[in-house]
Amino acid sequence: MSEPVSALNRATFDGLAHVQEAGLQGMITLRGTVLDEGFAKAVSDVTGLALPGQRGVVSGGDSTLVWMSPDELLLLCPHGDTSDRVAKLTAALGDTHALVVDVSDARAIFTLSGPQLREVVAKLAPVDMSPAAFQPGTVRRTRFAQVAAAVWLSDAETAQIICFRSVAPYMFALLCNAATPGTAVGIF
Amino acid sequence: MLILTCPYCGVKAEETELHGGGEAHLTRFGPESSDEAFEGYLFQRENPKGVHFERWRHAQGCGKWFHAARCTVTLEVFGTYSAQTSEPPQNIRDAISAKRPGWTWRSFA
């Protein structure tokens, strides 16, 4: 069995914010009729989490459910548990029209932390990062410069950013550049 | 910069997060249709100065297609609505009528 390796092997950078490639993270894409009772119950039973509402992020224990679109959720879990969770979800969903796919190896996840992380994100994404508009518990799918990404705050000073693994070096370069010391715009 | 609110995820997305999909509410004519009908489906467009209906895709977000009603002269947006419809809903028509009385667009008014 080969050793799993994350996109940038937990590379880090310190500047306006602390940037880190967050390492191995289990990610499971769930597609289905989220409003369907059978789907909601199956997902809740396996994850132990309530289903997030529009643009919501729900965390508990070692799992997080992220709302990706009206018919798509992303389940984050420990990397080693991924295949087990996929099997449990597939079994629980049974005949429900739904899709469960392990996408852990297709994505990269970055953690951005520090009091100035809003500055860093706002330089790269066309998103209102003011504390009034963007708070923990909300996910925003958007672009960071030229690549698609999803960003949410796990607490007031920590952001999680997901992108495709193939663009992980680009994303890391972007974040490091935007976090270059002395480049704070000072909006937030 | 055009800012449209995606009706599926509620995000106020600016133009760079979206992908334009051309004119809305086209009726498709394919095999078995007359040459005139097929030509009309492929090429005939309103290209209006004023009220216009378009398809947009929230490409850098939830990925869903939706409709937008806007003014091509002022870039004013009258509203966005679901893609699962073949005509603009009444609330969108009312919003346009309030600002552009007497507007018409194809068979809609």
PDB file of C-alpha atoms in Angstrom:
ATOM      1  CA  MET A   1       0.000   0.000   0.000  1.00  0.00           C
ATOM      2  CA  SER A   2       1.455   3.340  -0.977  1.00  0.00           C
ATOM      3  CA  GLU A   3       1.720   6.140   1.532  1.00  0.00           C
ATOM      4  CA  PRO A   4      -0.856   8.912   1.032  1.00  0.00           C
ATOM      5  CA  VAL A   5       0.776  12.303   0.509  1.00  0.00           C
ATOM      6  CA  SER A   6      -0.971  15.674   0.593  1.00  0.00           C
ATOM      7  CA  ALA A   7      -0.553  18.178  -2.237  1.00  0.00           C
ATOM      8  CA  LEU A   8       2.225  20.315  -0.726  1.00  0.00           C
ATOM      9  CA  ASN A   9       3.244  18.205   2.250  1.00  0.00           C
ATOM     10  CA  ARG A  10       2.002  20.760   4.816  1.00  0.00           C
ATOM     11  CA  ALA A  11       3.973  23.694   3.448  1.00  0.00           C
ATOM     12  CA  THR A  12       3.705  26.836   5.571  1.00  0.00           C
ATOM     13  CA  PHE A  13       4.237  30.573   5.249  1.00  0.00           C
ATOM     14  CA  ASP A  14       4.137  33.365   7.824  1.00  0.00           C
ATOM     15  CA  GLY A  15       3.101  36.867   6.868  1.00  0.00           C
ATOM     16  CA  LEU A  16      -0.036  38.922   7.348  1.00  0.00           C
ATOM     17  CA  ALA A  17      -1.573  35.580   8.136  1.00  0.00           C
ATOM     18  CA  HIS A  18      -0.238  32.110   8.739  1.00  0.00           C
ATOM     19  CA  VAL A  19      -0.733  30.012   5.599  1.00  0.00           C
ATOM     20  CA  GLN A  20      -0.602  26.249   5.781  1.00  0.00           C
ATOM     21  CA  GLU A  21      -1.420  23.453   3.408  1.00  0.00           C
ATOM     22  CA  ALA A  22      -3.564  21.515   5.862  1.00  0.00           C
ATOM     23  CA  GLY A  23      -2.348  18.038   4.970  1.00  0.00           C
ATOM     24  CA  LEU A  24      -4.430  14.954   4.421  1.00  0.00           C
ATOM     25  CA  GLN A  25      -8.148  15.551   4.701  1.00  0.00           C
ATOM     26  CA  GLY A  26     -10.925  13.120   3.912  1.00  0.00           C
ATOM     27  CA  MET A  27     -13.478  14.717   1.590  1.00  0.00           C
ATOM     28  CA  ILE A  28     -16.657  13.075   0.351  1.00  0.00           C
ATOM     29  CA  THR A  29     -18.971  14.632  -2.188  1.00  0.00           C
ATOM     30  CA  LEU A  30     -22.644  13.910  -1.612  1.00  0.00           C
ATOM     31  CA  ARG A  31     -25.149  14.677  -4.291  1.00  0.00           C
ATOM     32  CA  GLY A  32     -28.862  14.160  -4.016  1.00  0.00           C
ATOM     33  CA  THR A  33     -32.120  15.851  -3.210  1.00  0.00           C
ATOM     34  CA  VAL A  34     -31.047  17.525   0.001  1.00  0.00           C
ATOM     35  CA  LEU A  35     -34.626  18.381   0.899  1.00  0.00           C
ATOM     36  CA  ASP A  36     -35.658  14.735   0.529  1.00  0.00           C
ATOM     37  CA  GLU A  37     -36.349  13.245   3.983  1.00  0.00           C
ATOM     38  CA  GLY A  38     -34.697   9.924   3.201  1.00  0.00           C
ATOM     39  CA  PHE A  39     -31.519  11.630   2.018  1.00  0.00           C
ATOM     40  CA  ALA A  40     -31.390  13.994   4.987  1.00  0.00           C
ATOM     41  CA  LYS A  41     -31.985  11.217   7.484  1.00  0.00           C
ATOM     42  CA  ALA A  42     -29.370   8.902   5.983  1.00  0.00           C
ATOM     43  CA  VAL A  43     -26.716  11.635   5.970  1.00  0.00           C
ATOM     44  CA  SER A  44     -27.589  12.799   9.488  1.00  0.00           C
ATOM     45  CA  ASP A  45     -27.550   9.261  10.865  1.00  0.00           C
ATOM     46  CA  VAL A  46     -24.107   8.460   9.469  1.00  0.00           C
ATOM     47  CA  THR A  47     -22.447  11.821  10.169  1.00  0.00           C
ATOM     48  CA  GLY A  48     -24.245  12.701  13.389  1.00  0.00           C
ATOM     49  CA  LEU A  49     -24.683  16.218  12.025  1.00  0.00           C
ATOM     50  CA  ALA A  50     -27.736  18.253  11.114  1.00  0.00           C
ATOM     51  CA  LEU A  51     -27.835  19.115   7.420  1.00  0.00           C
ATOM     52  CA  PRO A  52     -26.574  22.642   6.709  1.00  0.00           C
ATOM     53  CA  GLY A  53     -28.977  25.167   5.224  1.00  0.00           C
ATOM     54  CA  GLN A  54     -28.166  27.344   2.218  1.00  0.00           C
ATOM     55  CA  ARG A  55     -24.420  28.214   2.281  1.00  0.00           C
ATOM     56  CA  GLY A  56     -24.154  26.673   5.730  1.00  0.00           C
ATOM     57  CA  VAL A  57     -21.297  24.839   7.412  1.00  0.00           C
ATOM     58  CA  VAL A  58     -22.052  22.435  10.272  1.00  0.00           C
ATOM     59  CA  SER A  59     -19.267  20.928  12.374  1.00  0.00           C
ATOM     60  CA  GLY A  60     -19.264  18.408  15.148  1.00  0.00           C
ATOM     61  CA  GLY A  61     -16.834  15.795  16.413  1.00  0.00           C
ATOM     62  CA  ASP A  62     -14.371  14.987  13.654  1.00  0.00           C
ATOM     63  CA  SER A  63     -16.743  15.822  10.787  1.00  0.00           C
ATOM     64  CA  THR A  64     -17.917  18.882   8.924  1.00  0.00           C
ATOM     65  CA  LEU A  65     -20.727  19.178   6.404  1.00  0.00           C
ATOM     66  CA  VAL A  66     -20.420  22.007   3.888  1.00  0.00           C
ATOM     67  CA  TRP A  67     -23.273  23.193   1.640  1.00  0.00           C
ATOM     68  CA  MET A  68     -21.924  23.346  -1.910  1.00  0.00           C
ATOM     69  CA  SER A  69     -25.061  23.836  -4.020  1.00  0.00           C
ATOM     70  CA  PRO A  70     -28.788  23.063  -3.692  1.00  0.00           C
ATOM     71  CA  ASP A  71     -28.077  19.414  -4.484  1.00  0.00           C
ATOM     72  CA  GLU A  72     -24.541  18.949  -3.225  1.00  0.00           C
ATOM     73  CA  LEU A  73     -22.868  18.628   0.166  1.00  0.00           C
ATOM     74  CA  LEU A  74     -19.225  18.099   1.048  1.00  0.00           C
ATOM     75  CA  LEU A  75     -18.415  15.916   4.042  1.00  0.00           C
ATOM     76  CA  LEU A  76     -15.018  16.425   5.669  1.00  0.00           C
ATOM     77  CA  CYS A  77     -13.755  13.625   7.872  1.00  0.00           C
ATOM     78  CA  PRO A  78     -10.398  12.188   9.003  1.00  0.00           C
ATOM     79  CA  HIS A  79      -8.494  10.926   5.962  1.00  0.00           C
ATOM     80  CA  GLY A  80      -8.235   7.360   7.252  1.00  0.00           C
ATOM     81  CA  ASP A  81     -11.996   7.095   7.793  1.00  0.00           C
ATOM     82  CA  THR A  82     -12.956   8.096   4.258  1.00  0.00           C
ATOM     83  CA  SER A  83     -13.588   4.697   2.699  1.00  0.00           C
ATOM     84  CA  ASP A  84     -15.482   3.566   5.799  1.00  0.00           C
ATOM     85  CA  ARG A  85     -17.732   6.653   5.674  1.00  0.00           C
ATOM     86  CA  VAL A  86     -18.341   6.188   1.953  1.00  0.00           C
ATOM     87  CA  ALA A  87     -19.426   2.600   2.567  1.00  0.00           C
ATOM     88  CA  LYS A  88     -21.705   3.596   5.463  1.00  0.00           C
ATOM     89  CA  LEU A  89     -23.277   6.455   3.512  1.00  0.00           C
ATOM     90  CA  THR A  90     -23.813   4.306   0.440  1.00  0.00           C
ATOM     91  CA  ALA A  91     -25.466   1.637   2.563  1.00  0.00           C
ATOM     92  CA  ALA A  92     -27.607   4.150   4.475  1.00  0.00           C
ATOM     93  CA  LEU A  93     -28.774   5.846   1.275  1.00  0.00           C
ATOM     94  CA  GLY A  94     -29.797   2.514  -0.232  1.00  0.00           C
ATOM     95  CA  ASP A  95     -32.116   3.090  -3.167  1.00  0.00           C
ATOM     96  CA  THR A  96     -32.309   6.875  -2.675  1.00  0.00           C
ATOM     97  CA  HIS A  97     -31.245   8.675  -5.846  1.00  0.00           C
ATOM     98  CA  ALA A  98     -27.881   9.971  -4.623  1.00  0.00           C
ATOM     99  CA  LEU A  99     -24.155   9.946  -5.243  1.00  0.00           C
ATOM    100  CA  VAL A 100     -21.349   9.394  -2.732  1.00  0.00           C
ATOM    101  CA  VAL A 101     -17.790   9.869  -3.961  1.00  0.00           C
ATOM    102  CA  ASP A 102     -14.440  10.028  -2.206  1.00  0.00           C
ATOM    103  CA  VAL A 103     -12.755  13.171  -3.593  1.00  0.00           C
ATOM    104  CA  SER A 104      -9.988  13.439  -0.963  1.00  0.00           C
ATOM    105  CA  ASP A 105      -7.214  12.952  -3.499  1.00  0.00           C
ATOM    106  CA  ALA A 106      -8.745  15.406  -5.984  1.00  0.00           C
ATOM    107  CA  ARG A 107      -8.619  18.394  -3.651  1.00  0.00           C
ATOM    108  CA  ALA A 108      -6.237  20.367  -1.517  1.00  0.00           C
ATOM    109  CA  ILE A 109      -7.133  22.229   1.643  1.00  0.00           C
ATOM    110  CA  PHE A 110      -5.396  25.279   3.101  1.00  0.00           C
ATOM    111  CA  THR A 111      -5.692  26.896   6.497  1.00  0.00           C
ATOM    112  CA  LEU A 112      -5.301  30.623   6.825  1.00  0.00           C
ATOM    113  CA  SER A 113      -5.059  31.963  10.353  1.00  0.00           C
ATOM    114  CA  GLY A 114      -4.440  35.220  12.107  1.00  0.00           C
ATOM    115  CA  PRO A 115      -6.278  38.482  12.751  1.00  0.00           C
ATOM    116  CA  GLN A 116      -5.596  39.779   9.225  1.00  0.00           C
ATOM    117  CA  LEU A 117      -6.847  36.812   7.228  1.00  0.00           C
ATOM    118  CA  ARG A 118      -9.787  38.854   5.900  1.00  0.00           C
ATOM    119  CA  GLU A 119      -7.288  41.182   4.237  1.00  0.00           C
ATOM    120  CA  VAL A 120      -5.564  38.271   2.537  1.00  0.00           C
ATOM    121  CA  VAL A 121      -8.752  36.678   1.217  1.00  0.00           C
ATOM    122  CA  ALA A 122     -10.215  40.005   0.074  1.00  0.00           C
ATOM    123  CA  LYS A 123      -7.179  40.614  -2.149  1.00  0.00           C
ATOM    124  CA  LEU A 124      -7.830  37.406  -4.056  1.00  0.00           C
ATOM    125  CA  ALA A 125     -11.569  36.760  -4.176  1.00  0.00           C
ATOM    126  CA  PRO A 126     -14.520  38.978  -5.224  1.00  0.00           C
ATOM    127  CA  VAL A 127     -16.194  38.407  -1.875  1.00  0.00           C
ATOM    128  CA  ASP A 128     -17.361  40.881   0.764  1.00  0.00           C
ATOM    129  CA  MET A 129     -15.053  39.831   3.603  1.00  0.00           C
ATOM    130  CA  SER A 130     -16.283  42.429   6.105  1.00  0.00           C
ATOM    131  CA  PRO A 131     -17.175  40.909   9.479  1.00  0.00           C
ATOM    132  CA  ALA A 132     -20.750  42.107   8.945  1.00  0.00           C
ATOM    133  CA  ALA A 133     -21.083  40.052   5.753  1.00  0.00           C
ATOM    134  CA  PHE A 134     -18.913  36.984   6.341  1.00  0.00           C
ATOM    135  CA  GLN A 135     -19.001  35.056   9.589  1.00  0.00           C
ATOM    136  CA  PRO A 136     -18.130  31.540  10.771  1.00  0.00           C
ATOM    137  CA  GLY A 137     -20.781  29.052   9.708  1.00  0.00           C
ATOM    138  CA  THR A 138     -21.080  30.337   6.146  1.00  0.00           C
ATOM    139  CA  VAL A 139     -19.294  28.970   3.109  1.00  0.00           C
ATOM    140  CA  ARG A 140     -18.596  30.940  -0.043  1.00  0.00           C
ATOM    141  CA  ARG A 141     -17.739  29.194  -3.288  1.00  0.00           C
ATOM    142  CA  THR A 142     -15.880  31.634  -5.446  1.00  0.00           C
ATOM    143  CA  ARG A 143     -12.614  32.126  -7.274  1.00  0.00           C
ATOM    144  CA  PHE A 144      -9.187  32.964  -5.861  1.00  0.00           C
ATOM    145  CA  ALA A 145      -7.568  34.904  -8.698  1.00  0.00           C
ATOM    146  CA  GLN A 146      -7.973  32.424 -11.553  1.00  0.00           C
ATOM    147  CA  VAL A 147      -8.993  29.214  -9.805  1.00  0.00           C
ATOM    148  CA  ALA A 148     -12.226  27.966  -8.274  1.00  0.00           C
ATOM    149  CA  ALA A 149     -12.257  27.625  -4.499  1.00  0.00           C
ATOM    150  CA  ALA A 150     -14.508  27.372  -1.472  1.00  0.00           C
ATOM    151  CA  VAL A 151     -13.748  29.335   1.681  1.00  0.00           C
ATOM    152  CA  TRP A 152     -15.286  29.371   5.147  1.00  0.00           C
ATOM    153  CA  LEU A 153     -14.270  30.488   8.596  1.00  0.00           C
ATOM    154  CA  SER A 154     -13.971  27.745  11.193  1.00  0.00           C
ATOM    155  CA  ASP A 155     -13.595  30.463  13.823  1.00  0.00           C
ATOM    156  CA  ALA A 156     -13.065  34.223  13.837  1.00  0.00           C
ATOM    157  CA  GLU A 157      -9.359  33.944  13.015  1.00  0.00           C
ATOM    158  CA  THR A 158      -9.148  30.742  10.987  1.00  0.00           C
ATOM    159  CA  ALA A 159     -10.258  30.227   7.402  1.00  0.00           C
ATOM    160  CA  GLN A 160     -10.365  26.966   5.473  1.00  0.00           C
ATOM    161  CA  ILE A 161      -9.842  27.108   1.727  1.00  0.00           C
ATOM    162  CA  ILE A 162     -10.469  24.187  -0.607  1.00  0.00           C
ATOM    163  CA  CYS A 163      -9.303  24.026  -4.212  1.00  0.00           C
ATOM    164  CA  PHE A 164      -8.462  21.381  -6.772  1.00  0.00           C
ATOM    165  CA  ARG A 165      -5.256  19.539  -6.010  1.00  0.00           C
ATOM    166  CA  SER A 166      -3.878  20.284  -9.478  1.00  0.00           C
ATOM    167  CA  VAL A 167      -3.820  24.015  -8.652  1.00  0.00           C
ATOM    168  CA  ALA A 168      -2.510  23.667  -5.093  1.00  0.00           C
ATOM    169  CA  PRO A 169       0.947  25.179  -5.870  1.00  0.00           C
ATOM    170  CA  TYR A 170      -0.775  28.126  -7.583  1.00  0.00           C
ATOM    171  CA  MET A 171      -3.102  28.610  -4.606  1.00  0.00           C
ATOM    172  CA  PHE A 172      -0.202  28.457  -2.137  1.00  0.00           C
ATOM    173  CA  ALA A 173       1.745  31.021  -4.183  1.00  0.00           C
ATOM    174  CA  LEU A 174      -1.311  33.275  -4.299  1.00  0.00           C
ATOM    175  CA  LEU A 175      -1.899  33.101  -0.565  1.00  0.00           C
ATOM    176  CA  CYS A 176       1.788  33.686   0.250  1.00  0.00           C
ATOM    177  CA  ASN A 177       1.922  36.657  -2.108  1.00  0.00           C
ATOM    178  CA  ALA A 178      -1.260  38.169  -0.697  1.00  0.00           C
ATOM    179  CA  ALA A 179       0.082  37.628   2.816  1.00  0.00           C
ATOM    180  CA  THR A 180       3.459  39.272   2.151  1.00  0.00           C
ATOM    181  CA  PRO A 181       4.418  41.229   5.290  1.00  0.00           C
ATOM    182  CA  GLY A 182       3.815  44.964   4.982  1.00  0.00           C
ATOM    183  CA  THR A 183       1.102  44.701   2.346  1.00  0.00           C
ATOM    184  CA  ALA A 184      -1.950  45.100   4.580  1.00  0.00           C
ATOM    185  CA  VAL A 185      -4.561  47.348   2.988  1.00  0.00           C
ATOM    186  CA  GLY A 186      -6.171  48.018   6.347  1.00  0.00           C
ATOM    187  CA  ILE A 187      -9.824  47.851   5.335  1.00  0.00           C
ATOM    188  CA  PHE A 188     -11.023  45.462   8.011  1.00  0.00           C
TER     189      PHE A 188
ATOM    190  CA  MET B   1     -19.532  45.686 -13.314  1.00  0.00           C
ATOM    191  CA  LEU B   2     -22.659  43.570 -13.483  1.00  0.00           C
ATOM    192  CA  ILE B   3     -23.721  42.067 -10.149  1.00  0.00           C
ATOM    193  CA  LEU B   4     -26.343  39.310 -10.225  1.00  0.00           C
ATOM    194  CA  THR B   5     -27.829  37.447  -7.279  1.00  0.00           C
ATOM    195  CA  CYS B   6     -27.816  33.712  -7.898  1.00  0.00           C
ATOM    196  CA  PRO B   7     -31.332  32.439  -7.083  1.00  0.00           C
ATOM    197  CA  TYR B   8     -29.948  29.041  -6.085  1.00  0.00           C
ATOM    198  CA  CYS B   9     -27.285  29.941  -3.552  1.00  0.00           C
ATOM    199  CA  GLY B  10     -28.267  33.541  -2.791  1.00  0.00           C
ATOM    200  CA  VAL B  11     -24.765  34.850  -3.490  1.00  0.00           C
ATOM    201  CA  LYS B  12     -24.418  38.345  -4.907  1.00  0.00           C
ATOM    202  CA  ALA B  13     -21.949  37.363  -7.572  1.00  0.00           C
ATOM    203  CA  GLU B  14     -20.070  39.821  -9.703  1.00  0.00           C
ATOM    204  CA  GLU B  15     -19.536  39.239 -13.397  1.00  0.00           C
ATOM    205  CA  THR B  16     -16.201  37.420 -13.125  1.00  0.00           C
ATOM    206  CA  GLU B  17     -17.832  34.638 -11.106  1.00  0.00           C
ATOM    207  CA  LEU B  18     -20.490  34.138 -13.762  1.00  0.00           C
ATOM    208  CA  HIS B  19     -20.607  32.915 -17.316  1.00  0.00           C
ATOM    209  CA  GLY B  20     -23.050  34.404 -19.783  1.00  0.00           C
ATOM    210  CA  GLY B  21     -25.252  31.933 -21.650  1.00  0.00           C
ATOM    211  CA  GLY B  22     -26.906  34.199 -24.218  1.00  0.00           C
ATOM    212  CA  GLU B  23     -30.546  34.988 -24.731  1.00  0.00           C
ATOM    213  CA  ALA B  24     -33.168  33.350 -22.536  1.00  0.00           C
ATOM    214  CA  HIS B  25     -36.381  31.490 -23.290  1.00  0.00           C
ATOM    215  CA  LEU B  26     -35.443  30.137 -26.722  1.00  0.00           C
ATOM    216  CA  THR B  27     -37.660  27.413 -28.114  1.00  0.00           C
ATOM    217  CA  ARG B  28     -35.556  24.655 -29.530  1.00  0.00           C
ATOM    218  CA  PHE B  29     -36.211  23.401 -33.055  1.00  0.00           C
ATOM    219  CA  GLY B  30     -34.257  20.347 -34.141  1.00  0.00           C
ATOM    220  CA  PRO B  31     -34.706  17.429 -36.520  1.00  0.00           C
ATOM    221  CA  GLU B  32     -38.123  17.328 -38.242  1.00  0.00           C
ATOM    222  CA  SER B  33     -38.594  21.093 -37.937  1.00  0.00           C
ATOM    223  CA  SER B  34     -38.713  23.405 -40.945  1.00  0.00           C
ATOM    224  CA  ASP B  35     -35.549  25.114 -42.176  1.00  0.00           C
ATOM    225  CA  GLU B  36     -37.012  28.498 -41.212  1.00  0.00           C
ATOM    226  CA  ALA B  37     -37.766  27.379 -37.664  1.00  0.00           C
ATOM    227  CA  PHE B  38     -34.293  25.851 -37.271  1.00  0.00           C
ATOM    228  CA  GLU B  39     -32.614  28.954 -38.636  1.00  0.00           C
ATOM    229  CA  GLY B  40     -34.656  31.100 -36.266  1.00  0.00           C
ATOM    230  CA  TYR B  41     -33.668  28.952 -33.299  1.00  0.00           C
ATOM    231  CA  LEU B  42     -29.999  29.102 -34.244  1.00  0.00           C
ATOM    232  CA  PHE B  43     -29.591  32.692 -35.357  1.00  0.00           C
ATOM    233  CA  GLN B  44     -32.533  34.991 -34.722  1.00  0.00           C
ATOM    234  CA  ARG B  45     -31.984  37.021 -31.546  1.00  0.00           C
ATOM    235  CA  GLU B  46     -33.676  40.036 -30.048  1.00  0.00           C
ATOM    236  CA  ASN B  47     -30.489  42.025 -29.337  1.00  0.00           C
ATOM    237  CA  PRO B  48     -32.618  44.773 -27.775  1.00  0.00           C
ATOM    238  CA  LYS B  49     -31.724  48.225 -26.565  1.00  0.00           C
ATOM    239  CA  GLY B  50     -33.375  48.155 -23.151  1.00  0.00           C
ATOM    240  CA  VAL B  51     -35.115  45.303 -21.354  1.00  0.00           C
ATOM    241  CA  HIS B  52     -33.473  41.951 -21.997  1.00  0.00           C
ATOM    242  CA  PHE B  53     -33.674  38.405 -20.641  1.00  0.00           C
ATOM    243  CA  GLU B  54     -30.540  36.289 -20.458  1.00  0.00           C
ATOM    244  CA  ARG B  55     -29.224  32.977 -19.201  1.00  0.00           C
ATOM    245  CA  TRP B  56     -26.271  33.011 -16.842  1.00  0.00           C
ATOM    246  CA  ARG B  57     -24.334  30.289 -15.097  1.00  0.00           C
ATOM    247  CA  HIS B  58     -22.870  30.681 -11.628  1.00  0.00           C
ATOM    248  CA  ALA B  59     -19.713  29.057 -12.936  1.00  0.00           C
ATOM    249  CA  GLN B  60     -17.347  29.875 -10.043  1.00  0.00           C
ATOM    250  CA  GLY B  61     -19.970  29.110  -7.413  1.00  0.00           C
ATOM    251  CA  CYS B  62     -22.787  26.617  -7.157  1.00  0.00           C
ATOM    252  CA  GLY B  63     -22.581  25.836 -10.884  1.00  0.00           C
ATOM    253  CA  LYS B  64     -26.283  26.363 -11.561  1.00  0.00           C
ATOM    254  CA  TRP B  65     -27.846  28.024 -14.583  1.00  0.00           C
ATOM    255  CA  PHE B  66     -30.350  30.795 -13.921  1.00  0.00           C
ATOM    256  CA  HIS B  67     -32.163  33.607 -15.709  1.00  0.00           C
ATOM    257  CA  ALA B  68     -31.605  37.332 -15.362  1.00  0.00           C
ATOM    258  CA  ALA B  69     -33.718  40.284 -16.479  1.00  0.00           C
ATOM    259  CA  ARG B  70     -31.733  43.449 -17.040  1.00  0.00           C
ATOM    260  CA  CYS B  71     -31.461  46.617 -19.092  1.00  0.00           C
ATOM    261  CA  THR B  72     -28.790  46.553 -21.774  1.00  0.00           C
ATOM    262  CA  VAL B  73     -28.507  50.346 -21.760  1.00  0.00           C
ATOM    263  CA  THR B  74     -28.044  51.071 -18.060  1.00  0.00           C
ATOM    264  CA  LEU B  75     -26.971  47.606 -16.832  1.00  0.00           C
ATOM    265  CA  GLU B  76     -29.787  47.893 -14.280  1.00  0.00           C
ATOM    266  CA  VAL B  77     -30.796  44.441 -13.063  1.00  0.00           C
ATOM    267  CA  PHE B  78     -34.531  43.903 -12.601  1.00  0.00           C
ATOM    268  CA  GLY B  79     -34.176  40.486 -11.053  1.00  0.00           C
ATOM    269  CA  THR B  80     -32.936  36.919 -11.378  1.00  0.00           C
ATOM    270  CA  TYR B  81     -35.038  33.776 -11.377  1.00  0.00           C
ATOM    271  CA  SER B  82     -34.959  30.013 -11.678  1.00  0.00           C
ATOM    272  CA  ALA B  83     -33.929  28.247 -14.875  1.00  0.00           C
ATOM    273  CA  GLN B  84     -36.844  25.819 -14.524  1.00  0.00           C
ATOM    274  CA  THR B  85     -39.288  28.033 -16.382  1.00  0.00           C
ATOM    275  CA  SER B  86     -40.027  28.887 -19.993  1.00  0.00           C
ATOM    276  CA  GLU B  87     -41.173  32.441 -19.319  1.00  0.00           C
ATOM    277  CA  PRO B  88     -40.381  35.240 -16.850  1.00  0.00           C
ATOM    278  CA  PRO B  89     -42.371  34.958 -13.602  1.00  0.00           C
ATOM    279  CA  GLN B  90     -44.958  37.616 -12.779  1.00  0.00           C
ATOM    280  CA  ASN B  91     -42.915  39.289 -10.027  1.00  0.00           C
ATOM    281  CA  ILE B  92     -40.077  39.904 -12.482  1.00  0.00           C
ATOM    282  CA  ARG B  93     -42.492  41.310 -15.084  1.00  0.00           C
ATOM    283  CA  ASP B  94     -43.998  43.586 -12.429  1.00  0.00           C
ATOM    284  CA  ALA B  95     -40.551  44.792 -11.374  1.00  0.00           C
ATOM    285  CA  ILE B  96     -39.753  45.680 -14.985  1.00  0.00           C
ATOM    286  CA  SER B  97     -43.130  47.359 -15.565  1.00  0.00           C
ATOM    287  CA  ALA B  98     -42.527  49.539 -12.505  1.00  0.00           C
ATOM    288  CA  LYS B  99     -39.329  50.914 -14.054  1.00  0.00           C
ATOM    289  CA  ARG B 100     -39.908  50.570 -17.801  1.00  0.00           C
ATOM    290  CA  PRO B 101     -43.663  51.027 -18.371  1.00  0.00           C
ATOM    291  CA  GLY B 102     -44.819  49.657 -21.714  1.00  0.00           C
ATOM    292  CA  TRP B 103     -41.829  47.334 -22.206  1.00  0.00           C
ATOM    293  CA  THR B 104     -42.109  44.389 -24.550  1.00  0.00           C
ATOM    294  CA  TRP B 105     -39.702  41.588 -25.318  1.00  0.00           C
ATOM    295  CA  ARG B 106     -40.633  38.952 -27.902  1.00  0.00           C
ATOM    296  CA  SER B 107     -44.138  37.832 -26.872  1.00  0.00           C
ATOM    297  CA  PHE B 108     -43.730  39.000 -23.265  1.00  0.00           C
ATOM    298  CA  ALA B 109     -44.908  42.305 -21.836  1.00  0.00           C
TER     299      ALA B 109
END
